[in-house]
Structure formats: C-alpha cells, structure tokens
mmCIF file of C-alpha atoms and ligand atoms in Angstrom:
data_model
loop_
_atom_site.group_PDB
_atom_site.id
_atom_site.type_symbol
_atom_site.label_atom_id
_atom_site.label_comp_id
_atom_site.label_asym_id
_atom_site.label_seq_id
_atom_site.Cartn_x
_atom_site.Cartn_y
_atom_site.Cartn_z
ATOM 1 C CA MET A 1 -4.545 4.673 -24.085
ATOM 2 C CA ARG A 2 -8.121 3.364 -24.229
ATOM 3 C CA THR A 3 -10.174 4.007 -21.103
ATOM 4 C CA ASP A 4 -10.746 0.280 -20.565
ATOM 5 C CA ASP A 5 -6.965 -0.177 -20.233
ATOM 6 C CA PHE A 6 -7.060 1.826 -17.040
ATOM 7 C CA ARG A 7 -8.355 0.584 -13.703
ATOM 8 C CA VAL A 8 -8.268 1.795 -10.110
ATOM 9 C CA GLY A 9 -8.385 0.042 -6.753
ATOM 10 C CA ILE A 10 -8.854 1.188 -3.180
ATOM 11 C CA GLY A 11 -7.347 -0.160 0.018
ATOM 12 C CA TYR A 12 -7.864 0.571 3.695
ATOM 13 C CA ASP A 13 -6.242 -0.783 6.836
ATOM 14 C CA ILE A 14 -6.090 -0.018 10.537
ATOM 15 C CA HIS A 15 -3.877 -1.456 13.288
ATOM 16 C CA ARG A 16 -3.850 -0.850 17.026
ATOM 17 C CA LEU A 17 -0.918 0.974 18.597
ATOM 18 C CA SER A 18 0.926 -0.554 21.532
ATOM 19 C CA GLU A 19 3.926 0.395 23.661
ATOM 20 C CA GLY A 20 7.144 -1.462 22.942
ATOM 21 C CA ARG A 21 6.496 -2.237 19.268
ATOM 22 C CA ARG A 22 8.514 -0.828 16.356
ATOM 23 C CA LEU A 23 6.465 1.611 14.290
ATOM 24 C CA ILE A 24 6.795 0.722 10.607
ATOM 25 C CA LEU A 25 4.870 2.717 8.020
ATOM 26 C CA GLY A 26 5.378 2.239 4.304
ATOM 27 C CA GLY A 27 8.361 0.001 5.020
ATOM 28 C CA ILE A 28 10.115 2.783 6.974
ATOM 29 C CA GLU A 29 10.860 2.543 10.692
ATOM 30 C CA ILE A 30 9.694 5.670 12.489
ATOM 31 C CA ALA A 31 10.896 6.804 15.911
ATOM 32 C CA HIS A 32 7.871 6.609 18.247
ATOM 33 C CA PRO A 33 7.210 5.078 21.684
ATOM 34 C CA LYS A 34 4.364 2.972 20.250
ATOM 35 C CA GLY A 35 4.168 0.619 17.268
ATOM 36 C CA LEU A 36 1.433 -1.212 15.401
ATOM 37 C CA ILE A 37 0.228 -4.618 16.568
ATOM 38 C CA GLY A 38 -0.487 -7.234 13.925
ATOM 39 C CA HIS A 39 0.055 -10.800 12.828
ATOM 40 C CA THR A 40 2.667 -9.292 10.476
ATOM 41 C CA ASP A 41 4.815 -6.233 11.209
ATOM 42 C CA GLY A 42 1.533 -4.245 11.303
ATOM 43 C CA ASP A 43 2.463 -1.888 8.458
ATOM 44 C CA ALA A 44 -1.026 -0.483 7.770
ATOM 45 C CA VAL A 45 0.326 1.692 4.941
ATOM 46 C CA LEU A 46 1.780 -1.175 2.927
ATOM 47 C CA HIS A 47 -1.309 -3.297 3.638
ATOM 48 C CA ALA A 48 -3.584 -0.581 2.232
ATOM 49 C CA VAL A 49 -1.341 -0.115 -0.821
ATOM 50 C CA THR A 50 -1.249 -3.890 -1.359
ATOM 51 C CA ASP A 51 -5.045 -4.108 -1.276
ATOM 52 C CA ALA A 52 -5.416 -1.125 -3.624
ATOM 53 C CA LEU A 53 -3.162 -2.758 -6.218
ATOM 54 C CA LEU A 54 -4.793 -6.174 -5.831
ATOM 55 C CA GLY A 55 -8.234 -4.590 -6.131
ATOM 56 C CA ALA A 56 -7.258 -2.652 -9.239
ATOM 57 C CA ALA A 57 -6.127 -5.890 -10.892
ATOM 58 C CA GLY A 58 -9.258 -7.774 -9.791
ATOM 59 C CA LEU A 59 -7.256 -10.131 -7.574
ATOM 60 C CA PRO A 60 -8.241 -11.506 -4.135
ATOM 61 C CA ASP A 61 -7.479 -9.225 -1.190
ATOM 62 C CA ILE A 62 -4.548 -9.308 1.233
ATOM 63 C CA GLY A 63 -6.528 -11.268 3.837
ATOM 64 C CA ASP A 64 -7.349 -13.970 1.279
ATOM 65 C CA LEU A 65 -3.808 -14.228 -0.083
ATOM 66 C CA PHE A 66 -1.888 -13.917 3.210
ATOM 67 C CA PRO A 67 -4.317 -15.020 5.957
ATOM 68 C CA ASP A 68 -3.533 -14.034 9.544
ATOM 69 C CA THR A 69 -4.325 -17.619 10.554
ATOM 70 C CA ASP A 70 -1.294 -18.821 8.571
ATOM 71 C CA PRO A 71 1.840 -19.074 10.737
ATOM 72 C CA ALA A 72 3.917 -18.395 7.600
ATOM 73 C CA TYR A 73 2.917 -14.731 7.870
ATOM 74 C CA LYS A 74 3.598 -14.346 11.608
ATOM 75 C CA ASP A 75 5.723 -11.203 11.992
ATOM 76 C CA ALA A 76 6.045 -11.125 8.183
ATOM 77 C CA ASP A 77 7.785 -8.175 6.577
ATOM 78 C CA SER A 78 4.966 -6.380 4.738
ATOM 79 C CA ARG A 79 7.425 -5.358 2.022
ATOM 80 C CA VAL A 80 7.620 -9.033 1.065
ATOM 81 C CA LEU A 81 3.810 -9.301 0.905
ATOM 82 C CA LEU A 82 3.619 -6.183 -1.287
ATOM 83 C CA ALA A 83 6.349 -7.515 -3.581
ATOM 84 C CA ASP A 84 4.374 -10.759 -3.912
ATOM 85 C CA ALA A 85 1.200 -8.788 -4.733
ATOM 86 C CA VAL A 86 3.035 -6.624 -7.296
ATOM 87 C CA GLU A 87 4.241 -9.798 -9.002
ATOM 88 C CA ARG A 88 0.675 -11.185 -9.063
ATOM 89 C CA VAL A 89 -0.581 -7.913 -10.568
ATOM 90 C CA ARG A 90 2.171 -8.069 -13.198
ATOM 91 C CA THR A 91 1.383 -11.711 -14.000
ATOM 92 C CA ARG A 92 -2.234 -10.660 -14.506
ATOM 93 C CA GLY A 93 -0.978 -8.297 -17.226
ATOM 94 C CA PHE A 94 -1.043 -4.983 -15.380
ATOM 95 C CA ARG A 95 1.569 -2.476 -14.312
ATOM 96 C CA ALA A 96 0.990 0.146 -11.641
ATOM 97 C CA GLY A 97 0.305 3.692 -12.834
ATOM 98 C CA ASN A 98 0.320 5.660 -9.588
ATOM 99 C CA VAL A 99 -0.374 5.274 -5.890
ATOM 100 C CA ASP A 100 -1.899 7.884 -3.590
ATOM 101 C CA VAL A 101 -1.977 7.381 0.167
ATOM 102 C CA ILE A 102 -3.517 9.055 3.214
ATOM 103 C CA VAL A 103 -2.056 8.049 6.580
ATOM 104 C CA HIS A 104 -4.502 8.753 9.419
ATOM 105 C CA ALA A 105 -2.278 9.266 12.473
ATOM 106 C CA GLU A 106 -2.680 11.648 15.399
ATOM 107 C CA ALA A 107 0.969 11.053 16.269
ATOM 108 C CA PRO A 108 3.778 11.016 15.417
ATOM 109 C CA LYS A 109 3.936 13.972 13.044
ATOM 110 C CA LEU A 110 4.752 12.391 9.693
ATOM 111 C CA SER A 111 5.686 15.457 7.647
ATOM 112 C CA ALA A 112 9.400 14.644 7.982
ATOM 113 C CA TYR A 113 8.789 11.051 6.812
ATOM 114 C CA LYS A 114 6.334 11.517 3.931
ATOM 115 C CA ALA A 115 8.978 11.725 1.185
ATOM 116 C CA GLN A 116 10.836 8.717 2.576
ATOM 117 C CA ILE A 117 7.617 6.674 2.779
ATOM 118 C CA ALA A 118 6.685 7.670 -0.791
ATOM 119 C CA GLU A 119 10.136 6.649 -2.058
ATOM 120 C CA SER A 120 9.870 3.343 -0.233
ATOM 121 C CA ILE A 121 6.442 2.585 -1.753
ATOM 122 C CA ALA A 122 7.667 3.671 -5.206
ATOM 123 C CA ARG A 123 10.653 1.331 -4.980
ATOM 124 C CA LEU A 124 8.498 -1.597 -3.872
ATOM 125 C CA VAL A 125 5.784 -1.059 -6.488
ATOM 126 C CA GLY A 126 8.224 -0.244 -9.308
ATOM 127 C CA LEU A 127 7.146 3.352 -9.805
ATOM 128 C CA ALA A 128 9.020 6.645 -10.111
ATOM 129 C CA PRO A 129 8.947 8.651 -6.845
ATOM 130 C CA GLN A 130 6.759 11.324 -8.457
ATOM 131 C CA ASP A 131 4.091 8.665 -9.125
ATOM 132 C CA VAL A 132 3.557 8.044 -5.412
ATOM 133 C CA SER A 133 1.951 10.619 -3.147
ATOM 134 C CA VAL A 134 1.747 10.363 0.643
ATOM 135 C CA LYS A 135 -0.436 12.619 2.764
ATOM 136 C CA ALA A 136 -0.681 12.564 6.547
ATOM 137 C CA LYS A 137 -3.835 13.619 8.380
ATOM 138 C CA THR A 138 -4.651 13.765 12.080
ATOM 139 C CA ASN A 139 -8.133 12.722 13.197
ATOM 140 C CA GLU A 140 -8.664 16.023 15.050
ATOM 141 C CA GLY A 141 -8.474 14.191 18.366
ATOM 142 C CA LEU A 142 -11.623 12.216 17.599
ATOM 143 C CA GLY A 143 -12.198 8.510 18.202
ATOM 144 C CA PRO A 144 -9.578 5.742 18.471
ATOM 145 C CA LEU A 145 -7.386 7.331 15.797
ATOM 146 C CA GLY A 146 -7.559 10.692 17.513
ATOM 147 C CA HIS A 147 -6.760 9.119 20.894
ATOM 148 C CA GLU A 148 -3.612 7.506 19.430
ATOM 149 C CA ASP A 149 -4.976 4.000 19.928
ATOM 150 C CA ALA A 150 -4.519 3.151 16.247
ATOM 151 C CA ILE A 151 -3.112 4.275 12.910
ATOM 152 C CA ALA A 152 -5.082 3.775 9.697
ATOM 153 C CA CYS A 153 -4.323 4.203 6.033
ATOM 154 C CA THR A 154 -6.406 4.760 2.909
ATOM 155 C CA ALA A 155 -4.756 4.107 -0.450
ATOM 156 C CA ILE A 156 -5.761 4.255 -4.070
ATOM 157 C CA ALA A 157 -3.811 2.790 -6.967
ATOM 158 C CA SER A 158 -4.200 2.802 -10.712
ATOM 159 C CA VAL A 159 -3.026 0.065 -13.026
ATOM 160 C CA VAL A 160 -2.666 -0.117 -16.794
ATOM 161 C CA ARG A 161 -3.017 -3.288 -18.830
ATOM 162 C CA MET A 162 0.425 -3.902 -20.334
ATOM 163 C CA VAL A 163 -0.654 -6.068 -23.271
ATOM 164 C CA ASP A 164 -3.113 -3.458 -24.471
ATOM 165 C CA CYS A 165 -0.466 -0.770 -24.058
ATOM 166 C CA GLU A 166 1.778 -2.634 -26.474
ATOM 167 C CA ARG A 167 -1.085 -3.310 -28.870
ATOM 168 C CA THR A 168 -2.218 0.329 -28.752
ATOM 169 C CA ALA A 169 1.356 1.544 -29.283
ATOM 170 C CA LYS A 170 1.659 -0.790 -32.285
ATOM 171 C CA ALA A 171 -1.678 0.383 -33.700
ATOM 172 C CA ASN A 172 -0.609 4.005 -33.273
ATOM 173 C CA ARG A 173 2.586 3.375 -35.208
ATOM 174 C CA GLN A 174 0.700 1.842 -38.174
HETATM 175 MG MG1 MG B 1 -3.167 -5.016 8.125
#
C-alpha cells in the first residue's frame, strides 16, 4: 500500500445528559437514569465516528450533511446517519481501515459495554470487530463531564482508497 492511499480523520461530539432520556452509545442502549439530549437520539459516539470517517474521506461533516435544523433528522436513529455516511465514503472510493474511540463519561461505568459498543460500530462501518477499539475514560470529576452533565466522545478513523488498492494489487502481481 502506498502511503497516499491511507488517510485518517478525527471526530468529536458532546451531548448534555438529562433525566428520563434513553442512553444510547454506539448504537447500544445502556441502563442509566439519564440519557443524552439531542435533535437526534443524541448518540455522541456514533456522531464522533461518523465525523471521523467523513473527515478521513474529505467529505462535509455531520452537521453539514444532517443539519439539526432539518425536521427530517428529529429523533433520528444515529445508526442510519452513520450508514449514510459510510455509503458516501464508499462512493468516494474509500473503505474504512479501523476506528478507535474514547468515550468520556463519568458514569455509567462502561467497561461491561465496551465490547458490545465496538461490535456495534464494526457492524455499522463494515469492519471486523478487532478493527474497532473502544476505550472509556472518566473526567476525574472535573468540569461538566466530571459532574455527569454530559458525555463526550473522541474518535479517529482510517480509510484506504479502494481503487488504488486494486491497482497496487494488480501492479504487485505483474
Ligand atoms: Mg451530536
């Protein structure tokens, strides 16, 4: 693989927590008294992953593609938005290489959910489970994240240009 076949993108998102909302992270519902508020289902993890993939492919970001002023995305399932983004990335000639995620959450403890979240992201992005990594960090009690007012997510994704992969494979065979 040539180095110019390989690109990376970064994504970040934060949503406020509120009582009486379902908590959905990475497309997985998590038992917790609070959930994330948003125009969509508030899934900060999938939003960060979506932006990382879009950024890697040089596409517009999630806010440009699925604006929160558009009623079509009211209470939207973020899995659908990610699937749409993955298709746009593919149409642009890229496939995802790997995704790495940090969830910044004081509570709930996510250790029991990390594998499930990783599998969910892998399924949605079209990756093998071992190509998606999910880490959970507290904010050491500091700031809005530490006071359980919000959950944030940082994600990075790599993509590989598919056309060049085929061309390189062909060249290697000759
Ligand atoms: Mg968001």
